[in-house]
Amino acid sequence: ICFDLALQTKEMIEAGTVLQDRYRIEKQIGQGGMGAVYIATDERFGSTVAIKETLFMDDNYRKAIEREARLLNSLKHNALPRVTDHFLEENVQFLVMEYISGEDLSHALEDNGRPFPVEQVLTWADQLLDALDFLHNQVNPVIHRDIKPQNMMITTRGQIKIFFAPVIKALVIPANRNQ
């Protein structure tokens, strides 16, 4: 079966569905070529989370998504959403992360209708550059590979959060790279 066909025939998860006996789906908030994103309630803690559904084709892709989930869970930075869980259910991968209230930068640009104030853009640029510096300076540097307004969220407090689309790249660079 063609992957695109699988995506076209995959139905949205209904509100009220409980995944892993823990996450109650509230509603779908996004959809892309690789799956969908839902708002859910973590019934163990009573908190709101975002659940990213990722459809996959083969065992290699499944393993890559699992590695990505472990990597994202290990990254702790104010501009990155916290990843708290990962699981496989009915041949679909799920990544559970902090729910960020706000709008993506592309929608904010459309809604604003004019350029943002320079001071605000500089603040966001500082936050973005700090996050990229953090990612690039890991023991195994992490390369985002898809920085664009659709992958950045402006929180209700005016902070930038960077989202990852699968699959990010963690480089393994030899120890003598500077020689």
PDB file of C-alpha atoms in Angstrom:
ATOM      1  CA  ILE A   1       0.000   0.000   0.000  1.00  0.00           C
ATOM      2  CA  CYS A   2       1.276   3.454  -0.879  1.00  0.00           C
ATOM      3  CA  PHE A   3       2.117   5.656   2.140  1.00  0.00           C
ATOM      4  CA  ASP A   4       0.116   8.578   0.694  1.00  0.00           C
ATOM      5  CA  LEU A   5      -2.888   6.317   0.256  1.00  0.00           C
ATOM      6  CA  ALA A   6      -2.515   5.163   3.867  1.00  0.00           C
ATOM      7  CA  LEU A   7      -2.638   8.794   5.004  1.00  0.00           C
ATOM      8  CA  GLN A   8      -5.701   9.523   2.884  1.00  0.00           C
ATOM      9  CA  THR A   9      -7.591   6.556   4.331  1.00  0.00           C
ATOM     10  CA  LYS A  10      -6.482   7.092   7.962  1.00  0.00           C
ATOM     11  CA  GLU A  11      -9.372   8.427   9.980  1.00  0.00           C
ATOM     12  CA  MET A  12      -9.069  11.135  12.577  1.00  0.00           C
ATOM     13  CA  ILE A  13      -9.028   9.890  16.165  1.00  0.00           C
ATOM     14  CA  GLU A  14     -12.411  10.673  17.702  1.00  0.00           C
ATOM     15  CA  ALA A  15     -12.795  12.942  20.720  1.00  0.00           C
ATOM     16  CA  GLY A  16     -13.143  10.848  23.866  1.00  0.00           C
ATOM     17  CA  THR A  17     -10.820   8.087  22.627  1.00  0.00           C
ATOM     18  CA  VAL A  18      -8.357   7.039  25.332  1.00  0.00           C
ATOM     19  CA  LEU A  19      -4.853   6.029  24.281  1.00  0.00           C
ATOM     20  CA  GLN A  20      -2.628   3.899  26.524  1.00  0.00           C
ATOM     21  CA  ASP A  21      -5.330   3.948  29.240  1.00  0.00           C
ATOM     22  CA  ARG A  22      -4.091   7.457  29.994  1.00  0.00           C
ATOM     23  CA  TYR A  23      -4.536  10.108  27.287  1.00  0.00           C
ATOM     24  CA  ARG A  24      -8.118  11.202  26.489  1.00  0.00           C
ATOM     25  CA  ILE A  25      -8.298  12.869  23.057  1.00  0.00           C
ATOM     26  CA  GLU A  26     -10.134  16.210  23.138  1.00  0.00           C
ATOM     27  CA  LYS A  27      -9.773  17.402  19.540  1.00  0.00           C
ATOM     28  CA  GLN A  28      -7.502  17.494  16.510  1.00  0.00           C
ATOM     29  CA  ILE A  29      -5.590  20.762  16.173  1.00  0.00           C
ATOM     30  CA  GLY A  30      -3.421  20.069  13.144  1.00  0.00           C
ATOM     31  CA  GLN A  31      -2.739  17.707  10.300  1.00  0.00           C
ATOM     32  CA  GLY A  32       0.104  17.236   7.880  1.00  0.00           C
ATOM     33  CA  GLY A  33       1.547  14.744   5.493  1.00  0.00           C
ATOM     34  CA  MET A  34       2.927  12.515   8.251  1.00  0.00           C
ATOM     35  CA  GLY A  35      -0.040  12.437  10.640  1.00  0.00           C
ATOM     36  CA  ALA A  36      -1.937  14.732  12.972  1.00  0.00           C
ATOM     37  CA  VAL A  37      -1.691  16.594  16.283  1.00  0.00           C
ATOM     38  CA  TYR A  38      -4.317  16.381  19.005  1.00  0.00           C
ATOM     39  CA  ILE A  39      -5.041  18.101  22.301  1.00  0.00           C
ATOM     40  CA  ALA A  40      -5.548  15.506  25.008  1.00  0.00           C
ATOM     41  CA  THR A  41      -5.917  15.230  28.760  1.00  0.00           C
ATOM     42  CA  ASP A  42      -3.352  13.195  30.653  1.00  0.00           C
ATOM     43  CA  GLU A  43      -5.745  11.489  33.044  1.00  0.00           C
ATOM     44  CA  ARG A  44      -2.920  10.477  35.386  1.00  0.00           C
ATOM     45  CA  PHE A  45      -1.946  14.104  36.098  1.00  0.00           C
ATOM     46  CA  GLY A  46      -5.019  15.993  34.894  1.00  0.00           C
ATOM     47  CA  SER A  47      -2.884  18.105  32.572  1.00  0.00           C
ATOM     48  CA  THR A  48      -3.399  19.148  28.961  1.00  0.00           C
ATOM     49  CA  VAL A  49      -0.899  17.682  26.504  1.00  0.00           C
ATOM     50  CA  ALA A  50      -0.336  17.656  22.764  1.00  0.00           C
ATOM     51  CA  ILE A  51      -0.134  14.268  21.095  1.00  0.00           C
ATOM     52  CA  LYS A  52       1.601  14.026  17.757  1.00  0.00           C
ATOM     53  CA  GLU A  53       0.479  11.057  15.685  1.00  0.00           C
ATOM     54  CA  THR A  54       3.049   9.851  13.150  1.00  0.00           C
ATOM     55  CA  LEU A  55       2.155   7.242  10.580  1.00  0.00           C
ATOM     56  CA  PHE A  56       5.105   5.223   9.353  1.00  0.00           C
ATOM     57  CA  MET A  57       5.922   2.827   6.567  1.00  0.00           C
ATOM     58  CA  ASP A  58       8.513   0.361   7.778  1.00  0.00           C
ATOM     59  CA  ASP A  59      10.613  -0.847  10.680  1.00  0.00           C
ATOM     60  CA  ASN A  60      13.513   1.505   9.872  1.00  0.00           C
ATOM     61  CA  TYR A  61      11.253   4.557  10.012  1.00  0.00           C
ATOM     62  CA  ARG A  62       9.674   3.313  13.265  1.00  0.00           C
ATOM     63  CA  LYS A  63      13.129   2.981  14.820  1.00  0.00           C
ATOM     64  CA  ALA A  64      14.093   6.468  13.609  1.00  0.00           C
ATOM     65  CA  ILE A  65      10.993   7.960  15.258  1.00  0.00           C
ATOM     66  CA  GLU A  66      11.780   6.100  18.496  1.00  0.00           C
ATOM     67  CA  ARG A  67      15.340   7.494  18.472  1.00  0.00           C
ATOM     68  CA  GLU A  68      13.932  10.965  17.824  1.00  0.00           C
ATOM     69  CA  ALA A  69      11.524  10.638  20.761  1.00  0.00           C
ATOM     70  CA  ARG A  70      14.353   9.660  23.119  1.00  0.00           C
ATOM     71  CA  LEU A  71      16.493  12.517  21.841  1.00  0.00           C
ATOM     72  CA  LEU A  72      13.717  15.103  22.184  1.00  0.00           C
ATOM     73  CA  ASN A  73      12.985  13.868  25.704  1.00  0.00           C
ATOM     74  CA  SER A  74      16.613  14.491  26.661  1.00  0.00           C
ATOM     75  CA  LEU A  75      16.649  18.103  25.391  1.00  0.00           C
ATOM     76  CA  LYS A  76      15.750  20.668  28.065  1.00  0.00           C
ATOM     77  CA  HIS A  77      15.511  24.269  26.835  1.00  0.00           C
ATOM     78  CA  ASN A  78      12.903  27.017  27.255  1.00  0.00           C
ATOM     79  CA  ALA A  79      12.336  27.262  23.492  1.00  0.00           C
ATOM     80  CA  LEU A  80      11.714  23.514  23.048  1.00  0.00           C
ATOM     81  CA  PRO A  81       8.491  21.790  24.080  1.00  0.00           C
ATOM     82  CA  ARG A  82       8.972  19.126  26.754  1.00  0.00           C
ATOM     83  CA  VAL A  83       8.489  15.605  25.404  1.00  0.00           C
ATOM     84  CA  THR A  84       7.079  13.320  28.099  1.00  0.00           C
ATOM     85  CA  ASP A  85       6.064  10.046  26.465  1.00  0.00           C
ATOM     86  CA  HIS A  86       6.236   7.974  23.319  1.00  0.00           C
ATOM     87  CA  PHE A  87       4.279   4.873  22.363  1.00  0.00           C
ATOM     88  CA  LEU A  88       3.115   2.684  19.506  1.00  0.00           C
ATOM     89  CA  GLU A  89      -0.553   1.807  19.126  1.00  0.00           C
ATOM     90  CA  GLU A  90      -2.227   0.107  16.154  1.00  0.00           C
ATOM     91  CA  ASN A  91       0.834   0.601  13.930  1.00  0.00           C
ATOM     92  CA  VAL A  92       0.901   4.354  14.644  1.00  0.00           C
ATOM     93  CA  GLN A  93       3.609   6.189  16.602  1.00  0.00           C
ATOM     94  CA  PHE A  94       2.571   8.787  19.178  1.00  0.00           C
ATOM     95  CA  LEU A  95       4.719  11.452  20.789  1.00  0.00           C
ATOM     96  CA  VAL A  96       3.320  13.171  23.885  1.00  0.00           C
ATOM     97  CA  MET A  97       4.562  16.658  24.605  1.00  0.00           C
ATOM     98  CA  GLU A  98       3.804  19.811  26.501  1.00  0.00           C
ATOM     99  CA  TYR A  99       0.780  21.639  25.089  1.00  0.00           C
ATOM    100  CA  ILE A 100       1.765  25.164  24.070  1.00  0.00           C
ATOM    101  CA  SER A 101      -1.002  27.754  24.032  1.00  0.00           C
ATOM    102  CA  GLY A 102      -0.460  30.286  21.259  1.00  0.00           C
ATOM    103  CA  GLU A 103      -0.269  30.386  17.482  1.00  0.00           C
ATOM    104  CA  ASP A 104       2.354  29.429  14.966  1.00  0.00           C
ATOM    105  CA  LEU A 105       4.450  32.254  13.591  1.00  0.00           C
ATOM    106  CA  SER A 106       3.032  31.897  10.061  1.00  0.00           C
ATOM    107  CA  HIS A 107      -0.513  32.559  11.343  1.00  0.00           C
ATOM    108  CA  ALA A 108       0.735  35.382  13.560  1.00  0.00           C
ATOM    109  CA  LEU A 109       2.331  36.993  10.495  1.00  0.00           C
ATOM    110  CA  GLU A 110      -0.934  36.707   8.542  1.00  0.00           C
ATOM    111  CA  ASP A 111      -3.053  37.984  11.430  1.00  0.00           C
ATOM    112  CA  ASN A 112      -0.764  40.943  12.131  1.00  0.00           C
ATOM    113  CA  GLY A 113      -1.110  42.275   8.584  1.00  0.00           C
ATOM    114  CA  ARG A 114       2.041  44.353   8.906  1.00  0.00           C
ATOM    115  CA  PRO A 115       5.638  43.847  10.019  1.00  0.00           C
ATOM    116  CA  PHE A 116       6.204  43.160  13.708  1.00  0.00           C
ATOM    117  CA  PRO A 117       8.024  45.802  15.773  1.00  0.00           C
ATOM    118  CA  VAL A 118      11.788  45.493  15.428  1.00  0.00           C
ATOM    119  CA  GLU A 119      12.206  45.040  19.198  1.00  0.00           C
ATOM    120  CA  GLN A 120       9.870  42.031  19.154  1.00  0.00           C
ATOM    121  CA  VAL A 121      11.608  40.443  16.179  1.00  0.00           C
ATOM    122  CA  LEU A 122      14.995  40.893  17.857  1.00  0.00           C
ATOM    123  CA  THR A 123      13.695  39.256  21.044  1.00  0.00           C
ATOM    124  CA  TRP A 124      12.385  36.280  19.053  1.00  0.00           C
ATOM    125  CA  ALA A 125      15.646  36.092  17.082  1.00  0.00           C
ATOM    126  CA  ASP A 126      17.642  35.979  20.342  1.00  0.00           C
ATOM    127  CA  GLN A 127      15.421  33.163  21.648  1.00  0.00           C
ATOM    128  CA  LEU A 128      15.704  31.225  18.388  1.00  0.00           C
ATOM    129  CA  LEU A 129      19.473  31.646  18.170  1.00  0.00           C
ATOM    130  CA  ASP A 130      19.895  30.607  21.809  1.00  0.00           C
ATOM    131  CA  ALA A 131      17.891  27.428  21.117  1.00  0.00           C
ATOM    132  CA  LEU A 132      19.886  26.656  17.959  1.00  0.00           C
ATOM    133  CA  ASP A 133      23.141  27.233  19.840  1.00  0.00           C
ATOM    134  CA  PHE A 134      21.906  24.823  22.531  1.00  0.00           C
ATOM    135  CA  LEU A 135      21.021  22.183  19.917  1.00  0.00           C
ATOM    136  CA  HIS A 136      24.266  22.554  17.977  1.00  0.00           C
ATOM    137  CA  ASN A 137      26.391  22.314  21.122  1.00  0.00           C
ATOM    138  CA  GLN A 138      25.092  18.949  22.331  1.00  0.00           C
ATOM    139  CA  VAL A 139      27.628  16.106  22.620  1.00  0.00           C
ATOM    140  CA  ASN A 140      26.046  14.872  19.394  1.00  0.00           C
ATOM    141  CA  PRO A 141      24.957  18.126  17.716  1.00  0.00           C
ATOM    142  CA  VAL A 142      21.292  18.298  16.769  1.00  0.00           C
ATOM    143  CA  ILE A 143      20.372  19.895  13.441  1.00  0.00           C
ATOM    144  CA  HIS A 144      16.742  20.999  13.080  1.00  0.00           C
ATOM    145  CA  ARG A 145      16.698  21.091   9.234  1.00  0.00           C
ATOM    146  CA  ASP A 146      13.287  22.766   8.939  1.00  0.00           C
ATOM    147  CA  ILE A 147      13.304  26.196  10.586  1.00  0.00           C
ATOM    148  CA  LYS A 148      10.294  28.057   9.197  1.00  0.00           C
ATOM    149  CA  PRO A 149       7.375  30.055  10.631  1.00  0.00           C
ATOM    150  CA  GLN A 150       5.068  27.002  10.611  1.00  0.00           C
ATOM    151  CA  ASN A 151       7.463  25.204  12.993  1.00  0.00           C
ATOM    152  CA  MET A 152       7.663  28.053  15.503  1.00  0.00           C
ATOM    153  CA  MET A 153       4.969  28.879  18.038  1.00  0.00           C
ATOM    154  CA  ILE A 154       4.481  32.225  19.712  1.00  0.00           C
ATOM    155  CA  THR A 155       3.187  31.512  23.202  1.00  0.00           C
ATOM    156  CA  THR A 156       0.558  33.645  24.905  1.00  0.00           C
ATOM    157  CA  ARG A 157       3.497  35.135  26.857  1.00  0.00           C
ATOM    158  CA  GLY A 158       5.305  36.143  23.650  1.00  0.00           C
ATOM    159  CA  GLN A 159       7.997  33.450  23.787  1.00  0.00           C
ATOM    160  CA  ILE A 160       9.197  31.378  20.818  1.00  0.00           C
ATOM    161  CA  LYS A 161       8.871  27.587  20.919  1.00  0.00           C
ATOM    162  CA  ILE A 162      10.455  25.521  18.144  1.00  0.00           C
ATOM    163  CA  PHE A 163       8.764  22.353  16.956  1.00  0.00           C
ATOM    164  CA  PHE A 164      10.381  19.454  15.175  1.00  0.00           C
ATOM    165  CA  ALA A 165       8.993  17.694  12.145  1.00  0.00           C
ATOM    166  CA  PRO A 166      10.267  14.127  11.852  1.00  0.00           C
ATOM    167  CA  VAL A 167      13.001  13.222  11.442  1.00  0.00           C
ATOM    168  CA  ILE A 168      15.572  15.552  12.984  1.00  0.00           C
ATOM    169  CA  LYS A 169      19.203  14.840  12.490  1.00  0.00           C
ATOM    170  CA  ALA A 170      21.614  14.201  15.318  1.00  0.00           C
ATOM    171  CA  LEU A 171      25.123  14.293  13.966  1.00  0.00           C
ATOM    172  CA  VAL A 172      27.843  12.036  15.229  1.00  0.00           C
ATOM    173  CA  ILE A 173      30.970  14.068  14.691  1.00  0.00           C
ATOM    174  CA  PRO A 174      34.394  12.563  15.343  1.00  0.00           C
ATOM    175  CA  ALA A 175      36.189  13.903  18.408  1.00  0.00           C
ATOM    176  CA  ASN A 176      38.998  15.292  16.216  1.00  0.00           C
ATOM    177  CA  ARG A 177      36.634  17.458  14.145  1.00  0.00           C
ATOM    178  CA  ASN A 178      38.570  20.650  14.935  1.00  0.00           C
ATOM    179  CA  GLN A 179      41.913  19.328  13.767  1.00  0.00           C
TER     180      GLN A 179
END
